[in-house]
Short mmCIF file of C-alpha atoms in Angstrom, two decimals:
data_model
loop_
_atom_site.label_atom_id
_atom_site.label_comp_id
_atom_site.label_asym_id
_atom_site.label_seq_id
_atom_site.Cartn_x
_atom_site.Cartn_y
_atom_site.Cartn_z
CA UNK D 432 0.00 0.00 0.00
CA UNK D 433 3.02 2.30 0.23
CA UNK D 434 6.65 2.60 -0.87
CA UNK D 435 9.60 3.18 1.37
CA UNK D 436 11.27 6.13 -0.36
CA UNK D 437 14.60 5.34 1.33
CA UNK D 438 14.82 2.08 -0.68
CA UNK D 439 15.70 1.42 -4.32
CA UNK D 440 13.20 -0.19 -6.73
CA UNK D 441 13.38 -1.61 -10.25
CA UNK D 442 10.19 -1.04 -12.25
CA UNK D 443 9.22 -2.94 -15.40
CA UNK D 444 6.33 -2.75 -17.86
CA UNK D 445 4.87 -0.01 -20.04
CA UNK D 446 2.73 2.97 -19.12
CA UNK D 447 -0.08 3.37 -21.67
CA UNK D 448 -2.68 6.03 -22.33
CA UNK D 449 -0.64 8.91 -20.90
CA UNK D 450 0.80 10.24 -24.18
CA UNK D 451 4.37 11.38 -24.63
CA UNK D 452 6.52 14.04 -26.31
CA UNK D 453 9.25 13.20 -28.81
CA UNK D 454 11.79 15.91 -29.58
CA UNK D 455 12.06 16.10 -33.38
CA UNK D 456 13.92 19.40 -33.90
CA UNK D 457 16.08 21.92 -32.03
CA UNK D 458 17.45 25.27 -33.20
CA UNK D 459 19.70 27.09 -30.72
CA UNK D 460 20.85 30.68 -31.16
CA UNK D 461 23.71 32.13 -29.14
CA UNK D 462 23.63 35.80 -28.08
CA UNK D 463 24.29 38.25 -30.94
CA UNK D 464 23.95 35.48 -33.56
CA UNK D 465 21.70 37.88 -35.54
CA UNK D 466 19.46 36.07 -38.04
CA UNK D 467 16.48 37.56 -39.86
CA UNK D 468 14.40 34.40 -39.53
CA UNK D 469 14.40 30.81 -38.28
CA UNK D 470 13.07 28.42 -40.91
CA UNK D 471 12.42 24.75 -40.16
CA UNK D 472 11.41 22.71 -43.22
CA UNK D 473 10.16 19.13 -43.58
CA UNK D 474 9.75 18.77 -39.81
CA UNK D 475 6.05 17.83 -39.73
CA UNK D 476 5.56 14.26 -40.93
CA UNK D 477 2.91 11.56 -40.84
CA UNK D 478 4.50 10.18 -37.66
CA UNK D 479 2.41 12.54 -35.53
CA UNK D 480 -0.97 14.29 -35.82
CA UNK D 481 -0.15 16.86 -33.13
CA UNK D 482 2.98 18.97 -32.60
CA UNK D 483 4.14 21.23 -29.77
CA UNK D 484 6.43 24.13 -30.73
CA UNK D 485 8.29 25.86 -27.87
CA UNK D 486 10.18 29.18 -28.01
CA UNK D 487 12.55 30.05 -25.18
CA UNK D 488 14.21 33.48 -24.76
CA UNK D 489 13.93 34.54 -28.39
CA UNK D 490 14.69 38.24 -28.90
CA UNK D 491 14.20 40.76 -31.69
CA UNK D 492 16.36 43.85 -32.19
CA UNK D 493 13.78 46.30 -30.96
CA UNK D 494 14.46 50.00 -30.74
CA UNK D 495 12.78 50.27 -27.34
CA UNK D 496 9.79 52.17 -28.69
CA UNK D 497 7.15 50.35 -30.73
CA UNK D 498 6.29 48.03 -33.62
CA UNK D 499 9.11 45.57 -33.03
CA UNK D 500 7.40 42.28 -33.71
CA UNK D 501 7.89 38.53 -34.00
CA UNK D 502 5.69 36.62 -36.45
CA UNK D 503 5.45 33.13 -37.89
CA UNK D 504 4.52 31.60 -41.23
CA UNK D 505 3.53 28.04 -42.09
CA UNK D 506 5.49 26.37 -44.90
CA UNK D 507 4.52 23.95 -47.67
CA UNK D 508 6.45 20.89 -48.84
CA UNK D 509 8.86 23.06 -50.84
CA UNK D 510 9.72 25.23 -47.83
CA UNK D 511 7.78 28.25 -49.12
CA UNK D 512 5.18 30.16 -47.05
CA UNK D 513 1.58 29.09 -47.50
CA UNK D 514 -0.10 32.29 -48.63
CA UNK D 515 -3.57 33.74 -48.14
CA UNK D 516 -5.11 30.71 -46.48
CA UNK D 517 -4.92 31.23 -42.71
CA UNK D 518 -8.46 32.20 -41.79
CA UNK D 519 -10.46 32.91 -38.65
CA UNK D 520 -7.47 34.35 -36.83
CA UNK D 521 -8.38 35.51 -33.37
CA UNK D 522 -5.76 37.41 -31.39
CA UNK D 523 -6.07 38.59 -27.79
CA UNK D 524 -3.27 40.90 -26.72
CA UNK D 525 -3.12 41.78 -23.03
CA UNK D 526 -0.73 44.49 -21.91
CA UNK D 527 -0.85 44.74 -18.15
CA UNK D 528 -4.58 44.55 -17.52
CA UNK D 529 -5.80 46.07 -20.77
CA UNK D 530 -6.80 43.52 -23.45
CA UNK D 531 -7.29 44.20 -27.14
CA UNK D 532 -8.49 41.78 -29.80
CA UNK D 533 -8.01 41.32 -33.52
CA UNK D 534 -9.69 39.20 -36.15
CA UNK D 535 -8.80 38.64 -39.77
CA UNK D 536 -8.82 36.24 -42.67
CA UNK D 537 -6.60 35.11 -45.53
CA UNK D 538 -3.41 35.95 -43.67
CA UNK D 539 0.12 34.89 -44.61
CA UNK D 540 1.83 35.62 -41.30
CA UNK D 541 0.62 35.57 -37.70
CA UNK D 542 1.94 37.69 -34.83
CA UNK D 543 3.59 36.07 -31.81
CA UNK D 544 4.64 39.28 -30.05
CA UNK D 545 4.09 42.95 -30.90
CA UNK D 546 5.66 46.21 -29.72
CA UNK D 547 8.50 44.33 -28.04
CA UNK D 548 10.31 46.59 -25.59
CA UNK D 549 13.89 45.83 -26.70
CA UNK D 550 16.14 42.89 -27.32
CA UNK D 551 18.15 43.18 -24.09
CA UNK D 552 15.15 43.44 -21.81
CA UNK D 553 12.43 41.32 -23.34
CA UNK D 554 13.04 37.67 -24.22
CA UNK D 555 9.98 36.15 -25.89
CA UNK D 556 8.85 32.81 -24.50
CA UNK D 557 5.84 30.77 -25.57
CA UNK D 558 4.38 27.72 -27.23
CA UNK D 559 2.09 26.67 -30.05
CA UNK D 560 0.03 23.54 -30.65
CA UNK D 561 -0.38 22.53 -34.30
CA UNK D 562 -2.96 19.88 -35.23
CA UNK D 563 -3.18 17.61 -38.30
CA UNK D 564 -0.50 19.42 -40.35
CA UNK D 565 -0.39 16.85 -43.17
CA UNK D 566 -4.01 15.80 -43.43
CA UNK D 567 -5.30 16.86 -46.83
CA UNK D 568 -8.86 16.02 -45.86
CA UNK D 569 -8.81 18.16 -42.74
CA UNK D 570 -8.33 21.76 -41.73
CA UNK D 571 -5.17 22.47 -39.78
CA UNK D 572 -5.73 24.27 -36.48
CA UNK D 573 -3.23 26.07 -34.27
CA UNK D 574 -3.41 27.61 -30.80
CA UNK D 575 -0.56 29.67 -29.34
CA UNK D 576 0.42 31.70 -26.27
CA UNK D 577 3.47 33.99 -26.05
CA UNK D 578 4.82 36.32 -23.36
CA UNK D 579 7.32 39.21 -23.35
CA UNK D 580 7.78 42.80 -22.17
CA UNK D 581 5.78 45.31 -24.17
CA UNK D 582 6.81 48.86 -25.01
CA UNK D 583 7.07 50.64 -21.67
CA UNK D 584 8.40 47.55 -19.87
CA UNK D 585 4.93 46.18 -19.15
CA UNK D 586 4.21 42.44 -19.25
CA UNK D 587 2.52 41.50 -22.51
CA UNK D 588 0.75 38.28 -23.45
CA UNK D 589 -0.36 37.26 -26.91
CA UNK D 590 -2.99 34.56 -27.41
CA UNK D 591 -3.55 33.64 -31.03
CA UNK D 592 -5.38 30.91 -32.91
CA UNK D 593 -6.33 30.11 -36.46
CA UNK D 594 -7.37 27.57 -39.04
CA UNK D 595 -5.49 26.87 -42.25
CA UNK D 596 -8.16 26.40 -44.88
CA UNK D 597 -8.11 25.62 -48.56
CA UNK D 598 -10.27 27.00 -51.34
CA UNK D 599 -12.43 24.85 -53.57
CA UNK D 600 -11.78 21.76 -51.49
CA UNK D 601 -8.00 21.99 -51.95
CA UNK D 602 -5.96 21.76 -48.75
CA UNK D 603 -2.25 22.56 -48.51
CA UNK D 604 -0.31 20.31 -46.14
CA UNK D 605 1.92 22.02 -43.57
CA UNK D 606 5.49 20.69 -43.59
CA UNK D 607 7.38 23.44 -41.75
CA UNK D 608 7.32 26.72 -39.87
CA UNK D 609 9.27 29.98 -40.03
CA UNK D 610 9.66 32.63 -37.32
CA UNK D 611 10.57 36.14 -38.51
CA UNK D 612 11.46 39.53 -37.09
CA UNK D 613 8.84 42.01 -38.24
CA UNK D 614 7.75 45.61 -38.03
CA UNK D 615 10.73 47.81 -37.15
CA UNK D 616 12.71 44.76 -36.08
CA UNK D 617 14.95 43.14 -38.69
CA UNK D 618 16.92 40.60 -36.66
CA UNK D 619 16.37 37.81 -34.16
CA UNK D 620 19.02 37.75 -31.41
CA UNK D 621 20.44 41.07 -32.58
CA UNK D 622 23.65 42.80 -31.60
CA UNK D 623 22.48 43.69 -28.08
CA UNK D 624 20.98 40.32 -27.20
CA UNK D 625 22.22 38.71 -23.99
CA UNK D 626 20.22 35.49 -24.19
CA UNK D 627 20.87 32.06 -25.67
CA UNK D 628 17.53 31.15 -27.22
CA UNK D 629 15.98 28.00 -28.62
CA UNK D 630 13.20 26.71 -30.82
CA UNK D 631 12.17 23.13 -30.05
CA UNK D 632 9.53 21.05 -31.81
CA UNK D 633 7.97 17.94 -30.27
CA UNK D 634 5.75 15.29 -31.81
CA UNK D 635 2.90 14.22 -29.54
CA UNK D 636 1.95 10.56 -29.48
#
């Protein structure tokens, strides 16, 4: 009925039904590595129907004022952005206690963080769930949550979601993802960055 935690035990067998994460990709960026984007191609395969994408301490070379953004695009089998098909985007941006929302359709890129305070003071952390990326007979859904310091050094959270739809019954499979500096920002991990950052992608079984 109980285990003596001062003893050693050897356990055998398999745990089922709990699900597990399998690391399928890692990109690490050292401080001041300065890239304009992080592109991961051919990472989503038929091995998994669900993927978890995790960003840790990613920075953009903000000017400390406004409109220094981080966005992402979904990529097709050739590594090119899937254009004008991300519909029903809902974005809730909370800065301190003041939320604002945004809705739009037929988007190419989706915001992860906006008005980032500056690359030395505001590492962006967050995660995204991507569902059914390769299923041609299904819409591909994503749900994401990111956090950073907003202009004015106020905590900022970005919730975003969307559905990748096709037109005329044609669905484009998602094979990769690309994160880009946007707005006034032109680099990820710019010259003033002090953080080692990472992008990790897990398959969920």
